[in-house]
JSON list of C-alpha atoms in Angstrom, two decimals:
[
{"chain": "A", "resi": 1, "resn": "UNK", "atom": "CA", "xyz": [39.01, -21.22, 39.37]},
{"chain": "A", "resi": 2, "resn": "UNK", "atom": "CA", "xyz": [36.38, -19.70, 36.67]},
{"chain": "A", "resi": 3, "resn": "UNK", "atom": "CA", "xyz": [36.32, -21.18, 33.99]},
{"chain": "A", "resi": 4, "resn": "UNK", "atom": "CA", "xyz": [36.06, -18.24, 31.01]},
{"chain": "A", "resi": 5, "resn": "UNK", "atom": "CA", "xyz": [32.99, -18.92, 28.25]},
{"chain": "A", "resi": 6, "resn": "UNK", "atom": "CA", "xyz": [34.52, -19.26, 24.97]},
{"chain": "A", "resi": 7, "resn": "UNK", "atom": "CA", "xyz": [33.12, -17.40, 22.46]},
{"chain": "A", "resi": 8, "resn": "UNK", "atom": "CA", "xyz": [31.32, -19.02, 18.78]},
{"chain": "A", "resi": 9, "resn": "UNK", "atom": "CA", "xyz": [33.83, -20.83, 16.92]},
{"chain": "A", "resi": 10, "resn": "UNK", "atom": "CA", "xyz": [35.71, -19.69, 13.95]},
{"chain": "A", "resi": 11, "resn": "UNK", "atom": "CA", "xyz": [33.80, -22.35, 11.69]},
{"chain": "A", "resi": 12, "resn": "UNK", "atom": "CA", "xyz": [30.40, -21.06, 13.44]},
{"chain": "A", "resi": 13, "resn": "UNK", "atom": "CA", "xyz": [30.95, -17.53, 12.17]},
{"chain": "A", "resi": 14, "resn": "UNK", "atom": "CA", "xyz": [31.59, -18.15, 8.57]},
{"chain": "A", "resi": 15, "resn": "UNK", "atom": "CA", "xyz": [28.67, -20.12, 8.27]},
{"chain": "A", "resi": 16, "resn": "UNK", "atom": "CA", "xyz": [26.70, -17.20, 10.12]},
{"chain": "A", "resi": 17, "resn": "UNK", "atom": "CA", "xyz": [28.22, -15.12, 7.54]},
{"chain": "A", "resi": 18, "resn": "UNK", "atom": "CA", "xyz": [27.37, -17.45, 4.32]},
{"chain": "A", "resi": 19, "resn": "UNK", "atom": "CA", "xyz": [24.08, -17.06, 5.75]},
{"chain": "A", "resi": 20, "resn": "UNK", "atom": "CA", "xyz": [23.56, -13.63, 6.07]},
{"chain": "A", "resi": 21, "resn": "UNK", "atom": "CA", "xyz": [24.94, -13.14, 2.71]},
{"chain": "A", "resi": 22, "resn": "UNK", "atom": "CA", "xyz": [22.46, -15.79, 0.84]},
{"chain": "A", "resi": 23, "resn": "UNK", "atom": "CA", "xyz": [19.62, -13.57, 2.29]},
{"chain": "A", "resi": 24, "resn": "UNK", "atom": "CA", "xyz": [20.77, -10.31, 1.28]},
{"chain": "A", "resi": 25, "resn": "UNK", "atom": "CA", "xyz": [21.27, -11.81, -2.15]},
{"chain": "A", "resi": 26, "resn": "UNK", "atom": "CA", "xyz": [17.23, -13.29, -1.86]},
{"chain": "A", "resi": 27, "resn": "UNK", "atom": "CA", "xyz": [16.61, -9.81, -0.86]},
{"chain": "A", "resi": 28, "resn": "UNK", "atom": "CA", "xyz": [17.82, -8.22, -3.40]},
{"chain": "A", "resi": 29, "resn": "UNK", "atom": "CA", "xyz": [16.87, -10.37, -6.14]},
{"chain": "A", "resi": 30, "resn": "UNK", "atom": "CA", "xyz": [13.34, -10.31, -4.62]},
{"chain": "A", "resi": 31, "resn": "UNK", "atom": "CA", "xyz": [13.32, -6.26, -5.02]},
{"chain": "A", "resi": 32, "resn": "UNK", "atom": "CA", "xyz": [14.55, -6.72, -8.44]},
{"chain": "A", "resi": 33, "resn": "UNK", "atom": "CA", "xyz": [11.62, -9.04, -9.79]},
{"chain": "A", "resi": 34, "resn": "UNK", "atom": "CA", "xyz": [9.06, -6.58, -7.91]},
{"chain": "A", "resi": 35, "resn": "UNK", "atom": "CA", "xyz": [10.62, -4.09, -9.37]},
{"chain": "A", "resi": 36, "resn": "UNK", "atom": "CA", "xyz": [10.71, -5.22, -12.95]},
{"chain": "A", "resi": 37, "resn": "UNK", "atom": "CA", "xyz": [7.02, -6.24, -12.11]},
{"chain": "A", "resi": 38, "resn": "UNK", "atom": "CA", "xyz": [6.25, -2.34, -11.35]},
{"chain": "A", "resi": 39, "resn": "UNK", "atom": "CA", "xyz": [8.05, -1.24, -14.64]},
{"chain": "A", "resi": 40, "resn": "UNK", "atom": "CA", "xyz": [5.87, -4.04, -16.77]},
{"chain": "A", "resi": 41, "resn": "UNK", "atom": "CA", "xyz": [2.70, -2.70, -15.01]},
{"chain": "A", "resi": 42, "resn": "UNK", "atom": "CA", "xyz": [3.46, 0.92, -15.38]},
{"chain": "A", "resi": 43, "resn": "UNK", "atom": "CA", "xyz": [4.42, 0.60, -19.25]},
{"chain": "A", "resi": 44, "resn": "UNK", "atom": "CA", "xyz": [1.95, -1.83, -20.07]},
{"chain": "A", "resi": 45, "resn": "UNK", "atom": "CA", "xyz": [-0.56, -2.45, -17.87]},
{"chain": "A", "resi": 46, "resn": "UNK", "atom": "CA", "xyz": [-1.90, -5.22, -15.32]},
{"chain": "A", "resi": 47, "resn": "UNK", "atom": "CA", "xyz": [-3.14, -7.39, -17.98]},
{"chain": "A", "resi": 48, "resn": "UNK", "atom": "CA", "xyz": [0.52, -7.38, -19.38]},
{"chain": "A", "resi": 49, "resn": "UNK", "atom": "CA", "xyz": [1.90, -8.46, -16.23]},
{"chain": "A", "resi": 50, "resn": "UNK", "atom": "CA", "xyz": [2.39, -12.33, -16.79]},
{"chain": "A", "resi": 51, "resn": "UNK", "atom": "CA", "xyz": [5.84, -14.78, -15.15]},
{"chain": "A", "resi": 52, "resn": "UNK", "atom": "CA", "xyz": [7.01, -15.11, -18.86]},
{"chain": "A", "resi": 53, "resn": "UNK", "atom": "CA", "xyz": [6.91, -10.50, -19.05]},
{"chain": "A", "resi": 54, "resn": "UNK", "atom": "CA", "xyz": [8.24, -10.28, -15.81]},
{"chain": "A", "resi": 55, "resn": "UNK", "atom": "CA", "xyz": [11.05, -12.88, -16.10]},
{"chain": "A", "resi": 56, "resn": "UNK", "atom": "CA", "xyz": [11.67, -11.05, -19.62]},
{"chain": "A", "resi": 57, "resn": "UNK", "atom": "CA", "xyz": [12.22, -7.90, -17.88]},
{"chain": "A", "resi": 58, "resn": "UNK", "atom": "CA", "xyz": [14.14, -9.13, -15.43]},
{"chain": "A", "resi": 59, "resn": "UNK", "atom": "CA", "xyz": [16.92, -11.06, -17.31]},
{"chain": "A", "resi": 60, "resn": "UNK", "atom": "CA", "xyz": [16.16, -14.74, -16.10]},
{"chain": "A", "resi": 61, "resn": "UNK", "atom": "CA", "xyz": [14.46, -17.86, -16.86]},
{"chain": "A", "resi": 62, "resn": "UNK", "atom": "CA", "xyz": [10.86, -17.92, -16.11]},
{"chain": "A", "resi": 63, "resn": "UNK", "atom": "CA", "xyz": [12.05, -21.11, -14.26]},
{"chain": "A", "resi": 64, "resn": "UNK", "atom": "CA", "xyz": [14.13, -18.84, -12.20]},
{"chain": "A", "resi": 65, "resn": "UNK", "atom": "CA", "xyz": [11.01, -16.75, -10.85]},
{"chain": "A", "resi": 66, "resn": "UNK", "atom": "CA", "xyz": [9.19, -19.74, -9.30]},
{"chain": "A", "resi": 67, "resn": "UNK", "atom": "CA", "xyz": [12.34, -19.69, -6.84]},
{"chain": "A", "resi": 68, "resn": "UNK", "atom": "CA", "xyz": [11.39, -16.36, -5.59]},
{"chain": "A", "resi": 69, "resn": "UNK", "atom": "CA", "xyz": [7.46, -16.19, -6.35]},
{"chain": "A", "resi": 70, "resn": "UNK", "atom": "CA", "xyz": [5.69, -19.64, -6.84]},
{"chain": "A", "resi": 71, "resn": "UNK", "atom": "CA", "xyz": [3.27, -18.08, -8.47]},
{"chain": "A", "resi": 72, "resn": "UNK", "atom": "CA", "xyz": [1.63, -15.14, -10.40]},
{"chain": "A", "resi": 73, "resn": "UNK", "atom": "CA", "xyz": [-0.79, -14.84, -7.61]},
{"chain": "A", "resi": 74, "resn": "UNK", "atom": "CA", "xyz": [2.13, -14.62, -4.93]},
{"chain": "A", "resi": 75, "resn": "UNK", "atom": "CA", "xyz": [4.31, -12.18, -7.40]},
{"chain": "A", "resi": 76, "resn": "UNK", "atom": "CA", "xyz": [1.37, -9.83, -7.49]},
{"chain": "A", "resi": 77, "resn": "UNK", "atom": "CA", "xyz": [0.15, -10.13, -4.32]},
{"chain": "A", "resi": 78, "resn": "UNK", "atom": "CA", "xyz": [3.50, -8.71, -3.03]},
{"chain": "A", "resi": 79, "resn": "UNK", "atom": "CA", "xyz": [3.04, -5.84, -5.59]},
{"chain": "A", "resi": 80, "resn": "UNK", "atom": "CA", "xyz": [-0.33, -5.10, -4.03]},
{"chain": "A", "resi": 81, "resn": "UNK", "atom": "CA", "xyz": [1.13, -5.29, -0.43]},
{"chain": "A", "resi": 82, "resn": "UNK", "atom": "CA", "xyz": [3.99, -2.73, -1.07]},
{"chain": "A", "resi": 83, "resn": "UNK", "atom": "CA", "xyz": [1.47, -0.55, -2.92]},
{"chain": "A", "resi": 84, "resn": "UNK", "atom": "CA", "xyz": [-0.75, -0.91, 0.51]},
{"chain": "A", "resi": 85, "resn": "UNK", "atom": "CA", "xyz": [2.48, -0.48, 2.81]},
{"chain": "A", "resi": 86, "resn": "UNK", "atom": "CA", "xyz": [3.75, 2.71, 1.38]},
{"chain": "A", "resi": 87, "resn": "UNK", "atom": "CA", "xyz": [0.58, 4.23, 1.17]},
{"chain": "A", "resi": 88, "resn": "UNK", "atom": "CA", "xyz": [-0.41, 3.63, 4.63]},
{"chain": "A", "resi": 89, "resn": "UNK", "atom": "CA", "xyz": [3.20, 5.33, 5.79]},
{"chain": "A", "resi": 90, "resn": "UNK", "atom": "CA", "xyz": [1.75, 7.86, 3.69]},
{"chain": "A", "resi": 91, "resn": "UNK", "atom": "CA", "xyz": [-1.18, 8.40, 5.74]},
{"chain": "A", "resi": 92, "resn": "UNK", "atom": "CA", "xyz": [0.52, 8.08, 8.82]},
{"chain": "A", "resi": 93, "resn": "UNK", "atom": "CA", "xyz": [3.03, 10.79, 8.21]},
{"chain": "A", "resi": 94, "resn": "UNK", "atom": "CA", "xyz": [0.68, 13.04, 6.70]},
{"chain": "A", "resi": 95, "resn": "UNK", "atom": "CA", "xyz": [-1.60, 12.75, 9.81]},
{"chain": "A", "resi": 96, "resn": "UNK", "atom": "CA", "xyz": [0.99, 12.80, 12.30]},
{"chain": "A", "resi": 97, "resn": "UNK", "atom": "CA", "xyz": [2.00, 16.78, 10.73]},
{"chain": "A", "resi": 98, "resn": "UNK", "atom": "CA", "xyz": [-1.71, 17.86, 11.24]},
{"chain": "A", "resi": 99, "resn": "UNK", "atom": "CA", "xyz": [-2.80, 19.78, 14.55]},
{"chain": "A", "resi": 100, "resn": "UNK", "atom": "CA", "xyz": [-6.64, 18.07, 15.30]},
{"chain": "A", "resi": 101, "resn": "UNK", "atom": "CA", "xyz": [-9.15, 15.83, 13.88]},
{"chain": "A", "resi": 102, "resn": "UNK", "atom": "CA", "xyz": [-10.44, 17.68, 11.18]},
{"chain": "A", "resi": 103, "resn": "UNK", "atom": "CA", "xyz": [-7.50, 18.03, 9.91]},
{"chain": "A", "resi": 104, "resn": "UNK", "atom": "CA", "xyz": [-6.06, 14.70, 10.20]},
{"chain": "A", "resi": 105, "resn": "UNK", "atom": "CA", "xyz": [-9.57, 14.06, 7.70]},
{"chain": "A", "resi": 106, "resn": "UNK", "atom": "CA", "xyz": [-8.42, 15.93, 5.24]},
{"chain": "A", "resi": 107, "resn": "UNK", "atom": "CA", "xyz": [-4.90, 14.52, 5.20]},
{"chain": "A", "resi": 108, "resn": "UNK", "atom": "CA", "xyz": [-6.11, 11.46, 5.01]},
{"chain": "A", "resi": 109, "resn": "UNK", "atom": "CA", "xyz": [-7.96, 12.27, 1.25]},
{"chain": "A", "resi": 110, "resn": "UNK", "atom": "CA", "xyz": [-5.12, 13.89, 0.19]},
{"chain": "A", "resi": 111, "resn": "UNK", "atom": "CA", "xyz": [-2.27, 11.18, 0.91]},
{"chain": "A", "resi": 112, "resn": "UNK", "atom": "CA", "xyz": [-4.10, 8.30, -0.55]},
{"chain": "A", "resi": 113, "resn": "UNK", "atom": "CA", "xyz": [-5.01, 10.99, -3.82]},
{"chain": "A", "resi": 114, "resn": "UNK", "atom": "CA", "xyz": [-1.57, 11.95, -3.93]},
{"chain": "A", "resi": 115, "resn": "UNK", "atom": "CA", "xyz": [0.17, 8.61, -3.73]},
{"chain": "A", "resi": 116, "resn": "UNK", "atom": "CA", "xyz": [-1.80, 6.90, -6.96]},
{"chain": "A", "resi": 117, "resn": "UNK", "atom": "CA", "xyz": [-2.44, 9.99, -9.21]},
{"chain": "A", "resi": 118, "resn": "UNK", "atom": "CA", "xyz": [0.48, 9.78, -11.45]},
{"chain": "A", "resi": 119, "resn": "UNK", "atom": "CA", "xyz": [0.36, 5.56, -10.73]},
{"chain": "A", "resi": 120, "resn": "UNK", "atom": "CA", "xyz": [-3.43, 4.82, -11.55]},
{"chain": "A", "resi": 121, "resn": "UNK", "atom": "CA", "xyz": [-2.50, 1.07, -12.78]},
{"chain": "A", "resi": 122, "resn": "UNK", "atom": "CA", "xyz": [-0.91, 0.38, -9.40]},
{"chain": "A", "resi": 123, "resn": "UNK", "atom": "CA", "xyz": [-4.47, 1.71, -7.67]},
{"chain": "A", "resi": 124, "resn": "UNK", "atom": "CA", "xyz": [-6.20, -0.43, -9.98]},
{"chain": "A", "resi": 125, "resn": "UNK", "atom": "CA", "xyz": [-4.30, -3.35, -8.98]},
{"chain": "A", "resi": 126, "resn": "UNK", "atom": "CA", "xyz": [-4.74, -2.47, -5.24]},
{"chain": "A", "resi": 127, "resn": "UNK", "atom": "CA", "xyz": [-8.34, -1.70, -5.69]},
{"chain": "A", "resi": 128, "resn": "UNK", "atom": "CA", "xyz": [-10.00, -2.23, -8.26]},
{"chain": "A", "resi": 129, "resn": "UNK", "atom": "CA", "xyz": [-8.16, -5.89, -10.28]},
{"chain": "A", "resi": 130, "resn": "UNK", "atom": "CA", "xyz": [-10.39, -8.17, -7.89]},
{"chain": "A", "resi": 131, "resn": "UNK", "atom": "CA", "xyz": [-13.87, -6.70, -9.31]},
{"chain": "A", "resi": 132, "resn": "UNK", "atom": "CA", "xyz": [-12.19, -6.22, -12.94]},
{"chain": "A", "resi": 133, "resn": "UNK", "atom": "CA", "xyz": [-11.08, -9.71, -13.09]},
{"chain": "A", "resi": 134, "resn": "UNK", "atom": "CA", "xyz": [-13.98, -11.53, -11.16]},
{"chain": "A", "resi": 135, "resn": "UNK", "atom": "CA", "xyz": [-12.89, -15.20, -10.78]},
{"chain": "A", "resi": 136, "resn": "UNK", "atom": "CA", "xyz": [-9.39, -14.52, -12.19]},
{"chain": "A", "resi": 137, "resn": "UNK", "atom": "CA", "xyz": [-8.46, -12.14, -9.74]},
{"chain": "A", "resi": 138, "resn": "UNK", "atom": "CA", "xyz": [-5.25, -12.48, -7.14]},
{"chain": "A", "resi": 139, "resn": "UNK", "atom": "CA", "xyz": [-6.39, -15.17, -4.68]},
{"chain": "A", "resi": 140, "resn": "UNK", "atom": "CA", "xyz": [-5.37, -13.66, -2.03]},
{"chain": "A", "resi": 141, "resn": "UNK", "atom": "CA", "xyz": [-5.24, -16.27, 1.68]},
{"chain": "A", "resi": 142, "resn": "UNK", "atom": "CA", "xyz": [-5.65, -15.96, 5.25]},
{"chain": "A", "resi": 143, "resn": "UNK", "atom": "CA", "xyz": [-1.62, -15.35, 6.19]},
{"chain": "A", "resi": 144, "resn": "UNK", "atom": "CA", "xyz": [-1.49, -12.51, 3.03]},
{"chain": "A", "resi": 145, "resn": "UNK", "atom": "CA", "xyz": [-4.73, -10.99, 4.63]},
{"chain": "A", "resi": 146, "resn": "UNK", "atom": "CA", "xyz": [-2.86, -11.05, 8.50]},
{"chain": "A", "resi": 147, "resn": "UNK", "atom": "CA", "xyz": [0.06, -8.91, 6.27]},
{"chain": "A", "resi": 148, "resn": "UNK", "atom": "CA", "xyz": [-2.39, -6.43, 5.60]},
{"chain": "A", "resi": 149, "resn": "UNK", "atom": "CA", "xyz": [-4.58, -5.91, 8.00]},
{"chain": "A", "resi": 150, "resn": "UNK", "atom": "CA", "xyz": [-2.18, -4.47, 10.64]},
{"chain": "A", "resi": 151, "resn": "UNK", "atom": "CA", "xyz": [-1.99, -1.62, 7.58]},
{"chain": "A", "resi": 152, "resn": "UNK", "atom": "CA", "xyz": [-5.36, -0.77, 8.15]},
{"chain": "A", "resi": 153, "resn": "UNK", "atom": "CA", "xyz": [-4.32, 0.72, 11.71]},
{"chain": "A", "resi": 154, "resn": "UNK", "atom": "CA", "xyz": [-1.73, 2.74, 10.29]},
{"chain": "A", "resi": 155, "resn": "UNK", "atom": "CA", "xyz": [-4.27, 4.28, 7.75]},
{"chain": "A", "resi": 156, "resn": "UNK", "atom": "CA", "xyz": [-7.44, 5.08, 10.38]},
{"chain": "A", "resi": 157, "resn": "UNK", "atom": "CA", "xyz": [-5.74, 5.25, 13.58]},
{"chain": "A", "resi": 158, "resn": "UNK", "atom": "CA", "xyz": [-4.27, 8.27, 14.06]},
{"chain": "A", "resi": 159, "resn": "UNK", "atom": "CA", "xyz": [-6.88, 10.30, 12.60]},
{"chain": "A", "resi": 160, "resn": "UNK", "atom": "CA", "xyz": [-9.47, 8.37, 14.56]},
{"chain": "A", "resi": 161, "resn": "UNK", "atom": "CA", "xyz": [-7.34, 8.95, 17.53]},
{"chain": "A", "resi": 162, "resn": "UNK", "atom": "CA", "xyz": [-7.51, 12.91, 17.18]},
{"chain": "A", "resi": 163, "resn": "UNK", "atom": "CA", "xyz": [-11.01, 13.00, 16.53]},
{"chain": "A", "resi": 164, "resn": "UNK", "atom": "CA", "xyz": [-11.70, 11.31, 19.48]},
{"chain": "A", "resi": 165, "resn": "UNK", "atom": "CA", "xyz": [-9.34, 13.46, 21.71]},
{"chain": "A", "resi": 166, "resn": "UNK", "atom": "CA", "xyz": [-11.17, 16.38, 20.02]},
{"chain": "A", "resi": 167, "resn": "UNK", "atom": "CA", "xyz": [-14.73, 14.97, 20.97]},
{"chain": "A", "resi": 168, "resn": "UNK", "atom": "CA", "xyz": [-13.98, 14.10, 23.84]},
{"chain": "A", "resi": 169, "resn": "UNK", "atom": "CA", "xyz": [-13.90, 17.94, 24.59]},
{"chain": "A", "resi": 170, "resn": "UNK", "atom": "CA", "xyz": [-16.93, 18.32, 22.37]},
{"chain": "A", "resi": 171, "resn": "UNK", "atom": "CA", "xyz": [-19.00, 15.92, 20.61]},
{"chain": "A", "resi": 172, "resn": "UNK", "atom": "CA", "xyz": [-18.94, 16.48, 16.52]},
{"chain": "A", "resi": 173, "resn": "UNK", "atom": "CA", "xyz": [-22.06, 18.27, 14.73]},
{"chain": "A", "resi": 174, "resn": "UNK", "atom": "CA", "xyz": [-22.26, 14.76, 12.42]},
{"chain": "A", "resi": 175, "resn": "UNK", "atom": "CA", "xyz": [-22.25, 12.53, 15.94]},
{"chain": "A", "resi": 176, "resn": "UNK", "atom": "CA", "xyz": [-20.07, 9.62, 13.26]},
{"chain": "A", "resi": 177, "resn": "UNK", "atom": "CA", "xyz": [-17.67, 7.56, 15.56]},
{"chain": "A", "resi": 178, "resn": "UNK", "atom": "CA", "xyz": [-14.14, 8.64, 15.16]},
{"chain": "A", "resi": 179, "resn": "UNK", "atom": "CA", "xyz": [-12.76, 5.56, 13.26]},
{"chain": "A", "resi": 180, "resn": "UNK", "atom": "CA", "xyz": [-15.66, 5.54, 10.83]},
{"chain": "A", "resi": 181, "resn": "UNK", "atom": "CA", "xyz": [-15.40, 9.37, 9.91]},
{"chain": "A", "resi": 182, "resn": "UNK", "atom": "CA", "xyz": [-11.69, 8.47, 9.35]},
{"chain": "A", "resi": 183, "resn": "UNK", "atom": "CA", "xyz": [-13.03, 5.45, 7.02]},
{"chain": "A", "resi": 184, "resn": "UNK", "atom": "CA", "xyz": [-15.38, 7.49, 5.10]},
{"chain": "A", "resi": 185, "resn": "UNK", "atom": "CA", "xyz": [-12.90, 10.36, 4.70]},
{"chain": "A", "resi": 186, "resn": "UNK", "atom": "CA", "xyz": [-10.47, 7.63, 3.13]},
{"chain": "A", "resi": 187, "resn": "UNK", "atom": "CA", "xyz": [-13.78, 6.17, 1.27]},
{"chain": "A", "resi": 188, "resn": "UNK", "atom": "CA", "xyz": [-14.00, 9.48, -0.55]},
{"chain": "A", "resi": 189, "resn": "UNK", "atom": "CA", "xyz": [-10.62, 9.65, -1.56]},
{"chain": "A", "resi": 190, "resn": "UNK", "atom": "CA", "xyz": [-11.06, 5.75, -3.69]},
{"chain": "A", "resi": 191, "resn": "UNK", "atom": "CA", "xyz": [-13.72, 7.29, -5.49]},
{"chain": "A", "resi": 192, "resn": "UNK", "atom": "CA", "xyz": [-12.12, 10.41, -6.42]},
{"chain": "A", "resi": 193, "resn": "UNK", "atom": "CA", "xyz": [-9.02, 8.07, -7.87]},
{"chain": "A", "resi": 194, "resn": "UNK", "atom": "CA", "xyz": [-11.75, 5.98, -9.34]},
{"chain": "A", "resi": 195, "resn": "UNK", "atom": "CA", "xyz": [-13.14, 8.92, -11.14]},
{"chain": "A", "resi": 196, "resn": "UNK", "atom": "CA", "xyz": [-9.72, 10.12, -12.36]},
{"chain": "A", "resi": 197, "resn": "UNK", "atom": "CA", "xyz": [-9.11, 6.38, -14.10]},
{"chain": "A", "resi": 198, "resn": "UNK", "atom": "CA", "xyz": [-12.95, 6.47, -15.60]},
{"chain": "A", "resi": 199, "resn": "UNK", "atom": "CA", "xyz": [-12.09, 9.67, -17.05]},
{"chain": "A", "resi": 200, "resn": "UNK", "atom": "CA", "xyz": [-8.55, 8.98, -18.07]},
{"chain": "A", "resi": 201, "resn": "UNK", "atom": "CA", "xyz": [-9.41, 5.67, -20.18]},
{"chain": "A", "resi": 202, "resn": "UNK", "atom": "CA", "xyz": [-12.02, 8.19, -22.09]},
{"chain": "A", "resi": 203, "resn": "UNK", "atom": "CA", "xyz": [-9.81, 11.13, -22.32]},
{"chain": "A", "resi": 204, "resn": "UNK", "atom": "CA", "xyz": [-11.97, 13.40, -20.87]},
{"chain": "A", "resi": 205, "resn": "UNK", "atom": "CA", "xyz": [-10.67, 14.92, -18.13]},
{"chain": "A", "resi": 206, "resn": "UNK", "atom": "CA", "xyz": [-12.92, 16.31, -14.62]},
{"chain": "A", "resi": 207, "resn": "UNK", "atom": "CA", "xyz": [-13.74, 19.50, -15.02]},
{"chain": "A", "resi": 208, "resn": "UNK", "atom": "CA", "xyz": [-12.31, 20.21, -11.40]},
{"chain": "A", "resi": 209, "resn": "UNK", "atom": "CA", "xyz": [-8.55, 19.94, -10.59]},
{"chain": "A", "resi": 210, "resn": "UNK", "atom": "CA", "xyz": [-7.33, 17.06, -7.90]},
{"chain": "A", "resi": 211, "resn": "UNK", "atom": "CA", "xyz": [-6.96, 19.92, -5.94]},
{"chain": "A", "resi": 212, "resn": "UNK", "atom": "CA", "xyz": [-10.37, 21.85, -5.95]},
{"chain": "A", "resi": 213, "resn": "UNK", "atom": "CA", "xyz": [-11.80, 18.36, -5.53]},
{"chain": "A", "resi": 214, "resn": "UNK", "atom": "CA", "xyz": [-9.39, 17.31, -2.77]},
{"chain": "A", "resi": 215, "resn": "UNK", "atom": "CA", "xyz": [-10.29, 20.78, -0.78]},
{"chain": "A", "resi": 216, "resn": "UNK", "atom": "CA", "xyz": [-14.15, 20.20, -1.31]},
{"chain": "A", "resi": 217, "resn": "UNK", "atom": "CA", "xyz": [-13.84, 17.17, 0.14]},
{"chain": "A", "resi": 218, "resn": "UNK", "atom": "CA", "xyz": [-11.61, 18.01, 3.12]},
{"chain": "A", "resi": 219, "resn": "UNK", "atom": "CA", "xyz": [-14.15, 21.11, 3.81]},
{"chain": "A", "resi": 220, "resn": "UNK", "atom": "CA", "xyz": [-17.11, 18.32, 3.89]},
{"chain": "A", "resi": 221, "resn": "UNK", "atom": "CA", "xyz": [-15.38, 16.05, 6.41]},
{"chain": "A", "resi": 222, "resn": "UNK", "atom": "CA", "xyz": [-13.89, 19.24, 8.41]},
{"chain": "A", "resi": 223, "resn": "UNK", "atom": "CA", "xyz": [-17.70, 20.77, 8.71]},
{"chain": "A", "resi": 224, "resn": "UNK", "atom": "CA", "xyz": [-19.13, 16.81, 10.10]},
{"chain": "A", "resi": 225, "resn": "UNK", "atom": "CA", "xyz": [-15.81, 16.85, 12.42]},
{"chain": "A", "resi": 226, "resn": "UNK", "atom": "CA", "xyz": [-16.78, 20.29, 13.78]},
{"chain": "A", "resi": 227, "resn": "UNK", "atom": "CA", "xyz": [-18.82, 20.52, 16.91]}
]
């Protein structure tokens, strides 16, 4: 006679359960810290951003924080991924909605514009803190660099991946390889945000709108992608 297979105790469950629930509450409080991070960086800028502000902002002991983050280095390095994360969905979508290569190129200037122009602290922190701060910038290790990396694909890929379907019909007037067209196109749109944050410390604005600046580069990048 079979013998049926019982199923996980009672006792095995709960504990399942106690589990789950300690790491939606670590979840949670982890968003809340970044969060209160973002707001600190935002109102007052990366300098400001220290355990003590952050812990401040938060409600908690600074003691508390070192359960969640061990360190300022780890805190902001998680602030720097999720900047890097969302903006390479950004790119993604954005390129997935475009029709060929030299399109994708100019979708690619325009997402990573868009998603730190009103933000330029957070594309300071992503960019531009390690050459600001020199030897007191984010160390940043070999398992935080393997978290980022796979970003990269989700930034040049697709693009890279049309213009190579295109050329593969006909081969571009520029004659760049696919994935570094797609790299230079993204290249341009850093400097244009670097430009904006030059500017906006000086409070003199460009004399050309995101926009016009934005559609000269995408008409560069469409004219090399051209055959």
């Amino acid at each position: 006679m079979p013998i049926a297979k019982s199923g996980p105790s009672t006792a095995h469950v709960e504990v399942t359960k106690r589990i789950k629930r300690r790491e939606l509450r670590h979840s949670r409080s982890r968003e809340e810290i970044l969060g209160a991070a973002r707001r600190v960086l935002l109102r007052k800028g990366i300098a400001a951003i220290t355990l003590a502000a952050v812990a401040k902002e938060v409600g908690v002991s600074k003691t508390a924080l070192y359960y969640y983050f061990p360190s300022k280095d780890a805190l902001l390095f998680e602030l720097v991924f999720e900047n890097h994360r969302a903006q390479a969905q950004a790119i993604q979508t954005a390129v997935e909605q475009t029709d060929d290569g030299a399109e994708a190129l100019g979708a690619v200037i325009r997402s990573l514009v868009s998603h730190y122009a009103k933000n330029l602290d957070e594309f300071r922190l992503a960019y531009l803190h390690a050459q600001v701060a020199g030897r007191d910038a984010v160390h940043v290790d070999h398992q935080q660099l393997a978290r980022i990396r796979p970003l990269n694909e989700l930034c040049f890929s697709g693009a890279a991946k049309k213009l190579e379907d295109d050329q593969k019909k006909q081969p571009s007037r520029a004659q760049i390889p696919p994935r570094m067209l797609t790299f230079l196109a993204f290249l341009a749109g850093l400097g244009l945000l670097t430009m904006k944050g030059m500017v906006e410390n000086l409070d003199d604005p460009l004399i050309y709108s995101d926009e016009q600046l934005i559609e000269g580069f995408a008409k560069i990048f469409v004219a090399a992608a051209m055959p």
